[in-house]
GROMACS .gro file of C-alpha atoms in nm:
model
  218
    1MET     CA    1   1.926  -0.652   0.311
    2THR     CA    2   1.683  -0.689   0.025
    3VAL     CA    3   1.424  -0.420  -0.037
    4ARG     CA    4   1.082  -0.558  -0.126
    5ALA     CA    5   0.819  -0.389  -0.337
    6LYS     CA    6   0.441  -0.371  -0.363
    7ILE     CA    7   0.264  -0.272  -0.683
    8CYS     CA    8  -0.079  -0.143  -0.588
    9GLY     CA    9  -0.394  -0.060  -0.780
   10LEU     CA   10  -0.359  -0.337  -1.037
   11ASN     CA   11  -0.662  -0.375  -1.258
   12ASP     CA   12  -0.553  -0.554  -1.575
   13PRO     CA   13  -0.384  -0.890  -1.638
   14VAL     CA   14  -0.089  -0.747  -1.833
   15ALA     CA   15   0.011  -0.529  -1.538
   16VAL     CA   16  -0.034  -0.818  -1.294
   17ALA     CA   17   0.191  -1.033  -1.511
   18ALA     CA   18   0.455  -0.759  -1.523
   19ALA     CA   19   0.451  -0.719  -1.144
   20VAL     CA   20   0.484  -1.094  -1.084
   21ARG     CA   21   0.744  -1.150  -1.357
   22HIS     CA   22   0.973  -0.870  -1.243
   23GLY     CA   23   0.981  -0.951  -0.876
   24ALA     CA   24   0.706  -0.775  -0.680
   25ALA     CA   25   0.668  -0.917  -0.329
   26PHE     CA   26   0.313  -0.785  -0.297
   27VAL     CA   27   0.036  -0.690  -0.539
   28GLY     CA   28  -0.256  -0.473  -0.437
   29PHE     CA   29  -0.617  -0.464  -0.554
   30VAL     CA   30  -0.830  -0.161  -0.470
   31PHE     CA   31  -1.188  -0.205  -0.349
   32TYR     CA   32  -1.293   0.158  -0.327
   33PRO     CA   33  -1.541   0.274  -0.593
   34PRO     CA   34  -1.428   0.641  -0.613
   35SER     CA   35  -1.080   0.527  -0.718
   36PRO     CA   36  -0.995   0.490  -1.087
   37ARG     CA   37  -0.817   0.171  -0.980
   38ASN     CA   38  -1.126   0.014  -0.825
   39VAL     CA   39  -1.205  -0.346  -0.914
   40SER     CA   40  -1.502  -0.564  -0.830
   41PRO     CA   41  -1.456  -0.887  -0.633
   42ASP     CA   42  -1.510  -1.087  -0.955
   43GLU     CA   43  -1.253  -0.879  -1.145
   44ALA     CA   44  -1.002  -0.915  -0.864
   45ALA     CA   45  -1.055  -1.291  -0.852
   46ALA     CA   46  -0.977  -1.317  -1.222
   47LEU     CA   47  -0.665  -1.104  -1.182
   48ALA     CA   48  -0.552  -1.302  -0.878
   49GLY     CA   49  -0.533  -1.610  -1.096
   50GLY     CA   50  -0.218  -1.460  -1.246
   51VAL     CA   51  -0.051  -1.410  -0.908
   52THR     CA   52   0.201  -1.690  -0.861
   53GLY     CA   53   0.534  -1.766  -0.701
   54GLY     CA   54   0.451  -1.667  -0.346
   55VAL     CA   55   0.362  -1.307  -0.430
   56GLN     CA   56   0.129  -1.183  -0.156
   57LYS     CA   57  -0.212  -1.041  -0.241
   58VAL     CA   58  -0.332  -0.728  -0.062
   59GLY     CA   59  -0.686  -0.593  -0.070
   60LEU     CA   60  -0.710  -0.217  -0.015
   61PHE     CA   61  -1.025  -0.087   0.156
   62VAL     CA   62  -1.122   0.259   0.280
   63ASP     CA   63  -1.341   0.261   0.593
   64PRO     CA   64  -1.511  -0.058   0.470
   65GLU     CA   65  -1.827  -0.222   0.591
   66ASP     CA   66  -1.785  -0.587   0.689
   67ALA     CA   67  -2.010  -0.685   0.400
   68LEU     CA   68  -1.765  -0.553   0.142
   69ILE     CA   69  -1.470  -0.736   0.291
   70ALA     CA   70  -1.677  -1.055   0.311
   71ALA     CA   71  -1.786  -1.019  -0.052
   72VAL     CA   72  -1.424  -0.991  -0.163
   73LEU     CA   73  -1.309  -1.287   0.046
   74GLU     CA   74  -1.586  -1.501  -0.100
   75LYS     CA   75  -1.422  -1.458  -0.441
   76LEU     CA   76  -1.048  -1.466  -0.366
   77SER     CA   77  -0.803  -1.524  -0.087
   78LEU     CA   78  -0.599  -1.232   0.045
   79ASP     CA   79  -0.277  -1.230   0.243
   80TYR     CA   80  -0.341  -0.884   0.388
   81ILE     CA   81  -0.631  -0.647   0.436
   82GLN     CA   82  -0.506  -0.292   0.382
   83LEU     CA   83  -0.703  -0.019   0.559
   84HIS     CA   84  -0.642   0.318   0.399
   85GLY     CA   85  -0.909   0.533   0.561
   86THR     CA   86  -0.976   0.671   0.908
   87GLU     CA   87  -1.020   0.331   1.074
   88SER     CA   88  -0.962   0.347   1.450
   89PRO     CA   89  -0.738   0.101   1.635
   90GLU     CA   90  -1.057  -0.061   1.766
   91ARG     CA   91  -1.185  -0.108   1.412
   92VAL     CA   92  -0.853  -0.259   1.307
   93ARG     CA   93  -0.879  -0.511   1.591
   94GLU     CA   94  -1.238  -0.587   1.497
   95ILE     CA   95  -1.152  -0.657   1.132
   96LYS     CA   96  -0.856  -0.876   1.229
   97ALA     CA   97  -1.072  -1.080   1.464
   98LYS     CA   98  -1.365  -1.114   1.227
   99PHE     CA   99  -1.175  -1.211   0.914
  100GLY     CA  100  -0.864  -1.377   1.057
  101LEU     CA  101  -0.622  -1.196   0.829
  102PRO     CA  102  -0.327  -0.966   0.899
  103VAL     CA  103  -0.401  -0.597   0.862
  104LEU     CA  104  -0.183  -0.336   0.693
  105LYS     CA  105  -0.282   0.009   0.825
  106ALA     CA  106  -0.200   0.327   0.637
  107ILE     CA  107  -0.088   0.634   0.830
  108LYS     CA  108  -0.100   0.964   0.640
  109ILE     CA  109   0.200   1.192   0.686
  110ASP     CA  110   0.236   1.566   0.629
  111SER     CA  111   0.440   1.674   0.932
  112LEU     CA  112   0.633   1.548   1.232
  113ALA     CA  113   0.309   1.555   1.433
  114SER     CA  114   0.161   1.292   1.201
  115LEU     CA  115   0.402   1.038   1.346
  116ASP     CA  116   0.207   1.047   1.673
  117GLU     CA  117  -0.034   0.807   1.503
  118ILE     CA  118   0.227   0.533   1.511
  119ALA     CA  119   0.180   0.473   1.883
  120ARG     CA  120  -0.193   0.415   1.828
  121TYR     CA  121  -0.147   0.144   1.568
  122GLU     CA  122   0.195  -0.020   1.596
  123ASN     CA  123   0.083  -0.288   1.841
  124VAL     CA  124  -0.253  -0.334   1.670
  125ALA     CA  125  -0.181  -0.360   1.297
  126ASP     CA  126   0.047  -0.629   1.158
  127MET     CA  127   0.218  -0.379   0.927
  128LEU     CA  128   0.208  -0.003   0.880
  129LEU     CA  129   0.222   0.196   0.559
  130PHE     CA  130   0.331   0.559   0.553
  131ASP     CA  131   0.172   0.760   0.272
  132ALA     CA  132   0.143   1.130   0.194
  133LYS     CA  133  -0.166   1.291   0.342
  134GLU     CA  134  -0.414   1.389   0.072
  135PRO     CA  135  -0.412   1.765   0.008
  136LYS     CA  136  -0.708   1.952   0.154
  137ASN     CA  137  -0.720   2.195  -0.139
  138LYS     CA  138  -0.758   1.925  -0.405
  139ALA     CA  139  -1.124   1.848  -0.467
  140ASP     CA  140  -1.065   1.511  -0.631
  141ALA     CA  141  -0.794   1.390  -0.390
  142LEU     CA  142  -0.813   1.023  -0.299
  143PRO     CA  143  -0.717   0.863   0.035
  144GLY     CA  144  -0.406   0.738  -0.148
  145GLY     CA  145  -0.259   0.709  -0.495
  146ASN     CA  146  -0.234   1.083  -0.549
  147GLY     CA  147   0.128   1.068  -0.666
  148LEU     CA  148   0.244   1.290  -0.381
  149ALA     CA  149   0.552   1.237  -0.168
  150PHE     CA  150   0.614   1.363   0.184
  151ASP     CA  151   0.941   1.449   0.356
  152TRP     CA  152   1.113   1.111   0.389
  153GLN     CA  153   1.354   1.263   0.639
  154LEU     CA  154   1.071   1.247   0.893
  155LEU     CA  155   1.119   0.870   0.906
  156ALA     CA  156   1.500   0.869   0.920
  157GLY     CA  157   1.623   0.661   1.212
  158ILE     CA  158   1.273   0.585   1.332
  159ARG     CA  159   1.229   0.276   1.550
  160ILE     CA  160   0.899   0.097   1.510
  161ALA     CA  161   0.814  -0.243   1.657
  162THR     CA  162   0.585  -0.323   1.364
  163PRO     CA  163   0.709  -0.383   1.006
  164TRP     CA  164   0.637  -0.089   0.778
  165MET     CA  165   0.644   0.020   0.417
  166LEU     CA  166   0.681   0.353   0.241
  167ALA     CA  167   0.438   0.488  -0.019
  168GLY     CA  168   0.362   0.822  -0.179
  169GLY     CA  169   0.494   0.943  -0.511
  170LEU     CA  170   0.753   0.667  -0.555
  171ASP     CA  171   0.880   0.580  -0.902
  172ALA     CA  172   1.187   0.428  -1.064
  173GLY     CA  173   1.370   0.759  -1.051
  174ASN     CA  174   1.336   0.835  -0.680
  175VAL     CA  175   1.289   0.503  -0.503
  176ALA     CA  176   1.658   0.450  -0.423
  177GLU     CA  177   1.678   0.795  -0.265
  178ALA     CA  178   1.358   0.730  -0.071
  179VAL     CA  179   1.504   0.410   0.072
  180ARG     CA  180   1.835   0.578   0.156
  181ILE     CA  181   1.671   0.866   0.342
  182SER     CA  182   1.384   0.689   0.516
  183GLY     CA  183   1.549   0.355   0.588
  184THR     CA  184   1.248   0.160   0.466
  185ARG     CA  185   1.286  -0.199   0.353
  186ILE     CA  186   0.949  -0.220   0.176
  187VAL     CA  187   0.823   0.026  -0.086
  188ASP     CA  188   0.481   0.066  -0.243
  189THR     CA  189   0.386   0.238  -0.567
  190SER     CA  190   0.069   0.288  -0.769
  191SER     CA  191   0.054   0.615  -0.960
  192GLY     CA  192   0.433   0.601  -1.010
  193VAL     CA  193   0.390   0.316  -1.260
  194GLU     CA  194   0.095   0.448  -1.460
  195PHE     CA  195   0.029   0.611  -1.796
  196ALA     CA  196  -0.267   0.790  -1.633
  197PRO     CA  197  -0.475   0.733  -1.317
  198GLY     CA  198  -0.594   0.374  -1.322
  199ARG     CA  199  -0.390   0.275  -1.631
  200LYS     CA  200  -0.080   0.081  -1.534
  201ASN     CA  201   0.231   0.094  -1.755
  202PRO     CA  202   0.400  -0.249  -1.769
  203ALA     CA  203   0.730  -0.093  -1.875
  204ALA     CA  204   0.719   0.141  -1.575
  205ILE     CA  205   0.642  -0.153  -1.345
  206GLU     CA  206   0.948  -0.332  -1.482
  207ALA     CA  207   1.166  -0.023  -1.440
  208PHE     CA  208   1.048   0.035  -1.084
  209LEU     CA  209   1.110  -0.324  -0.978
  210LYS     CA  210   1.453  -0.327  -1.142
  211ALA     CA  211   1.539  -0.003  -0.960
  212VAL     CA  212   1.433  -0.161  -0.631
  213ALA     CA  213   1.634  -0.477  -0.699
  214ALA     CA  214   1.943  -0.265  -0.762
  215ILE     CA  215   1.928  -0.089  -0.425
  216GLU     CA  216   2.214  -0.180  -0.195
  217THR     CA  217   2.135  -0.160   0.177
  218LYS     CA  218   2.323  -0.250   0.492
   0.00000   0.00000   0.00000
């Protein structure tokens, strides 16, 4: 079975081109001003012009107001709305109904107890994303993209009705092991393919996607 990959936090055309050229299944644009990867709706629309070949476009939002989502959708089409904050299941349903798009909901993991959140969202969101919970002792921690991994063994053998992807500290060097341990069939990286926060490295994008393509799964 093929493992698919999402490259998130894209904010320049060279990185977008690298992601598309080397086989990303999804590309993500961040609409969250505190993030170094944040883009405006106009910037994202320009970048989306380089997304071809059936690659799906994901817009990442953190506890967004409807007005922000609407402003983005006025400028470009999205295949998924990614919610990476503390959105409740009711808010997920509301956004799906209002904007008519599938929702990818992030669940933050730091222990076995974190998996209890799955039951709240698996029949509400169209896809789930498991990411490392932001550290409480880090003043500048973001809701995602902190380059931190969690214990992938927590997901081993898990049965979830909803499709899901794995994020958190993934790069070309560890993605095969992450897939082997967790059993995921979709992986997501942002900081793992950067020179520095918010500065994507096209060579690292290529290496990550080649590493994913080389994974052999049953």
